[in-house]
Amino acid sequence: EAGVTQFPSHSVIEKGQTVTLRCDPISGHDNLYWYRRVMGKEIKFLLHFVKESKQDESGMPNNRFLAERTGGTYSTLKVQPAELEDSGVYFCASSQDPSGRFETQYFGPGTRLLVL
Amino acid sequence: GDSVTQMEGPVTLSEEAFLTINCTYTATGYPSLFWYVQYPGEGLQLLLKATKADDKGSNKGFEATYRKETTSFHLEKGSVQVSDSAVYFCALRGAGKLIFGQGTTLQVKP
């Protein structure tokens, strides 16, 4: 079974440009999460999809960030326009069912974003 | 709000040394607790978890016990190997999302 995949693995862009990150969850997983680790600090939650619906987007830093999950399969996270403080590692995770306490989230390898 | 605090790194040990990485949490209710590990060049992997007080999670020689009285979930291994070099993250599950500590880098030298 394929794991969570993310593309690209690395991205270097200039301030003001746009970048789109993609996440493909494990097949059959309705729940998809985005997290971010900035400057070696803690990994922080960004948002949670259940199928194509945004269940919780309380962690989205500002309106420069737009996440979509059309059709409830893969998800994209767009940053427009990118700022220096957006640099970091963006992780995607998926899980089958968040309703129970024993749900395990499976993470992808992350996308390393550097904004110059 | 809920939070997780880990001991700061980096931690450098010789092979076969004993490892402890401290983790304490603040949460309402009784969250599930996790340790994730990120090996160089790879994504986050679940190392172990515990879902209620006094539960012990274990995997690959690592152990952690859910201590409600001290709100702790310290990670231990009796004899580390070079291949254990990685970044270790303590986390709790609150309202669906995971809340992580800042991560502890472990370097094991031969």
mmCIF file of N, CA, C and O in Angstrom, chain A residues 33 35 37 40-45 48 56 58 89 91 97-110 112, chain B residues 30-32 34 36 38 41-46 49 51-52 66 87 89 93 95-104:
data_model
loop_
_atom_site.group_PDB
_atom_site.id
_atom_site.type_symbol
_atom_site.label_atom_id
_atom_site.label_comp_id
_atom_site.label_asym_id
_atom_site.label_seq_id
_atom_site.Cartn_x
_atom_site.Cartn_y
_atom_site.Cartn_z
ATOM 1 N N TYR A 33 -4.758 16.103 6.638
ATOM 2 C CA TYR A 33 -4.287 17.191 7.493
ATOM 3 C C TYR A 33 -3.079 17.844 6.843
ATOM 4 O O TYR A 33 -2.247 17.169 6.238
ATOM 5 N N TYR A 35 0.212 20.270 8.116
ATOM 6 C CA TYR A 35 0.987 20.799 9.236
ATOM 7 C C TYR A 35 2.197 21.535 8.680
ATOM 8 O O TYR A 35 2.589 21.335 7.521
ATOM 9 N N ARG A 37 6.280 23.010 9.889
ATOM 10 C CA ARG A 37 7.348 23.221 10.870
ATOM 11 C C ARG A 37 8.215 24.360 10.357
ATOM 12 O O ARG A 37 8.830 24.270 9.290
ATOM 13 N N GLY A 40 12.795 25.097 12.606
ATOM 14 C CA GLY A 40 13.181 24.122 13.606
ATOM 15 C C GLY A 40 12.345 24.151 14.864
ATOM 16 O O GLY A 40 12.721 23.569 15.880
ATOM 17 N N LYS A 41 11.199 24.818 14.785
ATOM 18 C CA LYS A 41 10.321 24.873 15.953
ATOM 19 C C LYS A 41 9.341 23.706 15.922
ATOM 20 O O LYS A 41 9.534 22.740 15.201
ATOM 21 N N GLU A 42 8.293 23.792 16.724
ATOM 22 C CA GLU A 42 7.351 22.691 16.765
ATOM 23 C C GLU A 42 6.539 22.621 15.478
ATOM 24 O O GLU A 42 6.379 23.601 14.750
ATOM 25 N N ILE A 43 6.052 21.430 15.201
ATOM 26 C CA ILE A 43 5.177 21.223 14.060
ATOM 27 C C ILE A 43 3.794 21.733 14.448
ATOM 28 O O ILE A 43 3.238 21.334 15.478
ATOM 29 N N LYS A 44 3.243 22.600 13.602
ATOM 30 C CA LYS A 44 1.948 23.204 13.922
ATOM 31 C C LYS A 44 0.874 22.804 12.916
ATOM 32 O O LYS A 44 1.114 22.762 11.710
ATOM 33 N N PHE A 45 -0.279 22.552 13.419
ATOM 34 C CA PHE A 45 -1.454 22.201 12.632
ATOM 35 C C PHE A 45 -1.892 23.393 11.786
ATOM 36 O O PHE A 45 -1.911 24.539 12.261
ATOM 37 N N HIS A 48 -7.621 20.685 8.513
ATOM 38 C CA HIS A 48 -8.096 19.319 8.446
ATOM 39 C C HIS A 48 -9.278 19.237 7.483
ATOM 40 O O HIS A 48 -10.244 19.972 7.625
ATOM 41 N N ASP A 56 -11.645 21.794 9.987
ATOM 42 C CA ASP A 56 -11.011 22.710 10.945
ATOM 43 C C ASP A 56 -9.887 23.420 10.213
ATOM 44 O O ASP A 56 -8.963 22.771 9.737
ATOM 45 N N SER A 58 -8.468 26.253 11.685
ATOM 46 C CA SER A 58 -8.063 27.216 12.700
ATOM 47 C C SER A 58 -6.579 27.526 12.705
ATOM 48 O O SER A 58 -6.156 28.536 13.258
ATOM 49 N N VAL A 89 9.006 23.451 6.561
ATOM 50 C CA VAL A 89 8.636 22.152 6.012
ATOM 51 C C VAL A 89 7.141 21.958 6.190
ATOM 52 O O VAL A 89 6.628 22.082 7.309
ATOM 53 N N PHE A 91 4.069 19.468 6.044
ATOM 54 C CA PHE A 91 3.737 18.049 6.109
ATOM 55 C C PHE A 91 2.256 17.835 5.842
ATOM 56 O O PHE A 91 1.413 18.628 6.260
ATOM 57 N N ASP A 97 -10.249 7.437 10.091
ATOM 58 C CA ASP A 97 -11.445 7.829 10.824
ATOM 59 C C ASP A 97 -11.068 8.582 12.094
ATOM 60 O O ASP A 97 -10.498 7.995 12.997
ATOM 61 N N PRO A 98 -11.334 9.852 12.178
ATOM 62 C CA PRO A 98 -10.932 10.614 13.353
ATOM 63 C C PRO A 98 -11.914 10.524 14.505
ATOM 64 O O PRO A 98 -11.717 11.129 15.536
ATOM 65 N N SER A 99 -12.968 9.771 14.350
ATOM 66 C CA SER A 99 -13.996 9.790 15.387
ATOM 67 C C SER A 99 -13.571 9.043 16.642
ATOM 68 O O SER A 99 -14.083 9.305 17.725
ATOM 69 N N GLY A 100 -12.593 8.136 16.490
ATOM 70 C CA GLY A 100 -12.144 7.392 17.656
ATOM 71 C C GLY A 100 -10.864 7.966 18.229
ATOM 72 O O GLY A 100 -10.123 8.681 17.564
ATOM 73 N N ARG A 101 -10.547 7.645 19.444
ATOM 74 C CA ARG A 101 -9.353 8.161 20.110
ATOM 75 C C ARG A 101 -8.101 7.472 19.625
ATOM 76 O O ARG A 101 -6.993 7.923 19.915
ATOM 77 N N PHE A 102 -8.258 6.370 18.897
ATOM 78 C CA PHE A 102 -7.094 5.569 18.555
ATOM 79 C C PHE A 102 -6.639 5.797 17.121
ATOM 80 O O PHE A 102 -5.789 5.069 16.628
ATOM 81 N N GLU A 103 -7.180 6.791 16.494
ATOM 82 C CA GLU A 103 -6.817 7.079 15.110
ATOM 83 C C GLU A 103 -5.341 7.405 15.000
ATOM 84 O O GLU A 103 -4.788 8.160 15.795
ATOM 85 N N THR A 104 -4.687 6.838 13.991
ATOM 86 C CA THR A 104 -3.288 7.136 13.709
ATOM 87 C C THR A 104 -3.216 7.960 12.446
ATOM 88 O O THR A 104 -3.828 7.609 11.436
ATOM 89 N N GLN A 105 -2.471 9.030 12.499
ATOM 90 C CA GLN A 105 -2.232 9.847 11.315
ATOM 91 C C GLN A 105 -0.922 9.425 10.689
ATOM 92 O O GLN A 105 0.102 9.325 11.369
ATOM 93 N N TYR A 106 -0.946 9.197 9.387
ATOM 94 C CA TYR A 106 0.225 8.773 8.618
ATOM 95 C C TYR A 106 0.733 9.970 7.830
ATOM 96 O O TYR A 106 -0.029 10.586 7.084
ATOM 97 N N PHE A 107 2.018 10.238 7.992
ATOM 98 C CA PHE A 107 2.597 11.444 7.428
ATOM 99 C C PHE A 107 3.352 11.172 6.134
ATOM 100 O O PHE A 107 3.942 10.107 5.933
ATOM 101 N N GLY A 108 3.368 12.198 5.292
ATOM 102 C CA GLY A 108 4.205 12.187 4.115
ATOM 103 C C GLY A 108 5.599 12.698 4.437
ATOM 104 O O GLY A 108 5.879 13.090 5.576
ATOM 105 N N PRO A 109 6.492 12.712 3.446
ATOM 106 C CA PRO A 109 7.885 13.117 3.671
ATOM 107 C C PRO A 109 8.063 14.621 3.829
ATOM 108 O O PRO A 109 9.124 15.072 4.251
ATOM 109 N N GLY A 110 7.038 15.401 3.492
ATOM 110 C CA GLY A 110 7.138 16.848 3.642
ATOM 111 C C GLY A 110 7.653 17.537 2.390
ATOM 112 O O GLY A 110 8.327 16.935 1.539
ATOM 113 N N ARG A 112 9.900 20.898 1.540
ATOM 114 C CA ARG A 112 10.739 21.937 2.123
ATOM 115 C C ARG A 112 10.658 23.184 1.270
ATOM 116 O O ARG A 112 11.096 23.191 0.127
ATOM 117 N N TYR B 30 -8.262 13.719 28.756
ATOM 118 C CA TYR B 30 -7.223 12.687 28.719
ATOM 119 C C TYR B 30 -6.896 12.357 27.261
ATOM 120 O O TYR B 30 -7.470 11.448 26.674
ATOM 121 N N PRO B 31 -5.957 13.115 26.718
ATOM 122 C CA PRO B 31 -5.645 12.927 25.295
ATOM 123 C C PRO B 31 -4.847 11.658 25.050
ATOM 124 O O PRO B 31 -4.217 11.124 25.960
ATOM 125 N N SER B 32 -4.834 11.199 23.825
ATOM 126 C CA SER B 32 -3.889 10.166 23.409
ATOM 127 C C SER B 32 -2.527 10.821 23.208
ATOM 128 O O SER B 32 -2.437 11.975 22.806
ATOM 129 N N PHE B 34 1.611 10.467 21.731
ATOM 130 C CA PHE B 34 2.363 9.835 20.655
ATOM 131 C C PHE B 34 3.836 10.274 20.691
ATOM 132 O O PHE B 34 4.162 11.367 21.139
ATOM 133 N N TYR B 36 6.578 10.505 17.548
ATOM 134 C CA TYR B 36 6.887 10.370 16.136
ATOM 135 C C TYR B 36 8.388 10.545 15.967
ATOM 136 O O TYR B 36 9.040 11.254 16.740
ATOM 137 N N GLN B 38 11.511 11.293 12.926
ATOM 138 C CA GLN B 38 11.842 11.677 11.556
ATOM 139 C C GLN B 38 13.303 11.359 11.316
ATOM 140 O O GLN B 38 14.197 12.037 11.847
ATOM 141 N N GLY B 41 16.104 12.765 5.891
ATOM 142 C CA GLY B 41 15.595 12.638 4.534
ATOM 143 C C GLY B 41 14.242 11.955 4.406
ATOM 144 O O GLY B 41 13.773 11.726 3.286
ATOM 145 N N GLU B 42 13.617 11.637 5.514
ATOM 146 C CA GLU B 42 12.336 10.926 5.468
ATOM 147 C C GLU B 42 11.237 11.738 6.153
ATOM 148 O O GLU B 42 11.471 12.783 6.723
ATOM 149 N N GLY B 43 10.019 11.217 6.059
ATOM 150 C CA GLY B 43 8.886 11.869 6.697
ATOM 151 C C GLY B 43 8.732 11.416 8.141
ATOM 152 O O GLY B 43 9.529 10.640 8.658
ATOM 153 N N LEU B 44 7.695 11.907 8.766
ATOM 154 C CA LEU B 44 7.400 11.527 10.148
ATOM 155 C C LEU B 44 6.825 10.120 10.198
ATOM 156 O O LEU B 44 5.933 9.780 9.425
ATOM 157 N N GLN B 45 7.322 9.346 11.127
ATOM 158 C CA GLN B 45 6.790 7.997 11.319
ATOM 159 C C GLN B 45 6.317 7.861 12.755
ATOM 160 O O GLN B 45 6.980 8.331 13.674
ATOM 161 N N LEU B 46 5.194 7.207 12.925
ATOM 162 C CA LEU B 46 4.724 6.930 14.275
ATOM 163 C C LEU B 46 5.655 5.914 14.922
ATOM 164 O O LEU B 46 5.883 4.834 14.379
ATOM 165 N N LYS B 49 2.583 4.845 20.756
ATOM 166 C CA LYS B 49 1.490 5.665 21.268
ATOM 167 C C LYS B 49 0.895 5.033 22.521
ATOM 168 O O LYS B 49 1.114 3.842 22.790
ATOM 169 N N THR B 51 -2.929 5.462 24.877
ATOM 170 C CA THR B 51 -4.236 6.094 24.797
ATOM 171 C C THR B 51 -4.882 6.369 26.148
ATOM 172 O O THR B 51 -5.877 7.088 26.212
ATOM 173 N N LYS B 52 -4.330 5.820 27.222
ATOM 174 C CA LYS B 52 -4.907 6.115 28.542
ATOM 175 C C LYS B 52 -3.834 6.016 29.607
ATOM 176 O O LYS B 52 -2.743 5.480 29.374
ATOM 177 N N TYR B 66 2.424 6.539 29.815
ATOM 178 C CA TYR B 66 1.487 7.652 29.994
ATOM 179 C C TYR B 66 1.296 7.873 31.489
ATOM 180 O O TYR B 66 0.655 7.064 32.173
ATOM 181 N N VAL B 87 15.224 12.931 14.527
ATOM 182 C CA VAL B 87 14.521 13.929 15.332
ATOM 183 C C VAL B 87 13.267 13.271 15.899
ATOM 184 O O VAL B 87 12.507 12.649 15.158
ATOM 185 N N PHE B 89 9.671 13.591 18.043
ATOM 186 C CA PHE B 89 8.612 14.543 18.377
ATOM 187 C C PHE B 89 7.591 13.875 19.291
ATOM 188 O O PHE B 89 7.059 12.815 18.961
ATOM 189 N N ARG B 93 -3.038 14.211 20.936
ATOM 190 C CA ARG B 93 -4.151 14.380 20.008
ATOM 191 C C ARG B 93 -5.265 15.101 20.744
ATOM 192 O O ARG B 93 -5.818 14.586 21.717
ATOM 193 N N ALA B 95 -8.861 17.160 19.853
ATOM 194 C CA ALA B 95 -9.903 17.558 18.908
ATOM 195 C C ALA B 95 -9.526 17.222 17.468
ATOM 196 O O ALA B 95 -9.715 18.043 16.561
ATOM 197 N N GLY B 96 -8.985 16.027 17.271
ATOM 198 C CA GLY B 96 -8.669 15.585 15.920
ATOM 199 C C GLY B 96 -7.270 15.903 15.469
ATOM 200 O O GLY B 96 -6.617 15.078 14.836
ATOM 201 N N LYS B 97 -6.778 17.095 15.795
ATOM 202 C CA LYS B 97 -5.450 17.459 15.314
ATOM 203 C C LYS B 97 -4.386 17.045 16.319
ATOM 204 O O LYS B 97 -4.653 16.853 17.502
ATOM 205 N N LEU B 98 -3.163 16.911 15.814
ATOM 206 C CA LEU B 98 -2.025 16.615 16.673
ATOM 207 C C LEU B 98 -1.358 17.914 17.095
ATOM 208 O O LEU B 98 -1.209 18.839 16.305
ATOM 209 N N ILE B 99 -0.955 17.959 18.358
ATOM 210 C CA ILE B 99 -0.213 19.091 18.891
ATOM 211 C C ILE B 99 1.161 18.561 19.268
ATOM 212 O O ILE B 99 1.267 17.632 20.084
ATOM 213 N N PHE B 100 2.188 19.151 18.669
ATOM 214 C CA PHE B 100 3.545 18.630 18.788
ATOM 215 C C PHE B 100 4.404 19.469 19.717
ATOM 216 O O PHE B 100 4.205 20.677 19.866
ATOM 217 N N GLY B 101 5.412 18.808 20.278
ATOM 218 C CA GLY B 101 6.503 19.513 20.915
ATOM 219 C C GLY B 101 7.481 19.990 19.848
ATOM 220 O O GLY B 101 7.290 19.744 18.654
ATOM 221 N N GLN B 102 8.550 20.644 20.295
ATOM 222 C CA GLN B 102 9.448 21.283 19.334
ATOM 223 C C GLN B 102 10.432 20.321 18.678
ATOM 224 O O GLN B 102 11.170 20.704 17.781
ATOM 225 N N GLY B 103 10.443 19.075 19.124
ATOM 226 C CA GLY B 103 11.349 18.097 18.536
ATOM 227 C C GLY B 103 12.693 18.064 19.255
ATOM 228 O O GLY B 103 13.197 19.088 19.704
ATOM 229 N N THR B 104 13.268 16.886 19.354
ATOM 230 C CA THR B 104 14.580 16.693 19.972
ATOM 231 C C THR B 104 15.449 15.913 19.005
ATOM 232 O O THR B 104 15.082 14.802 18.607
#
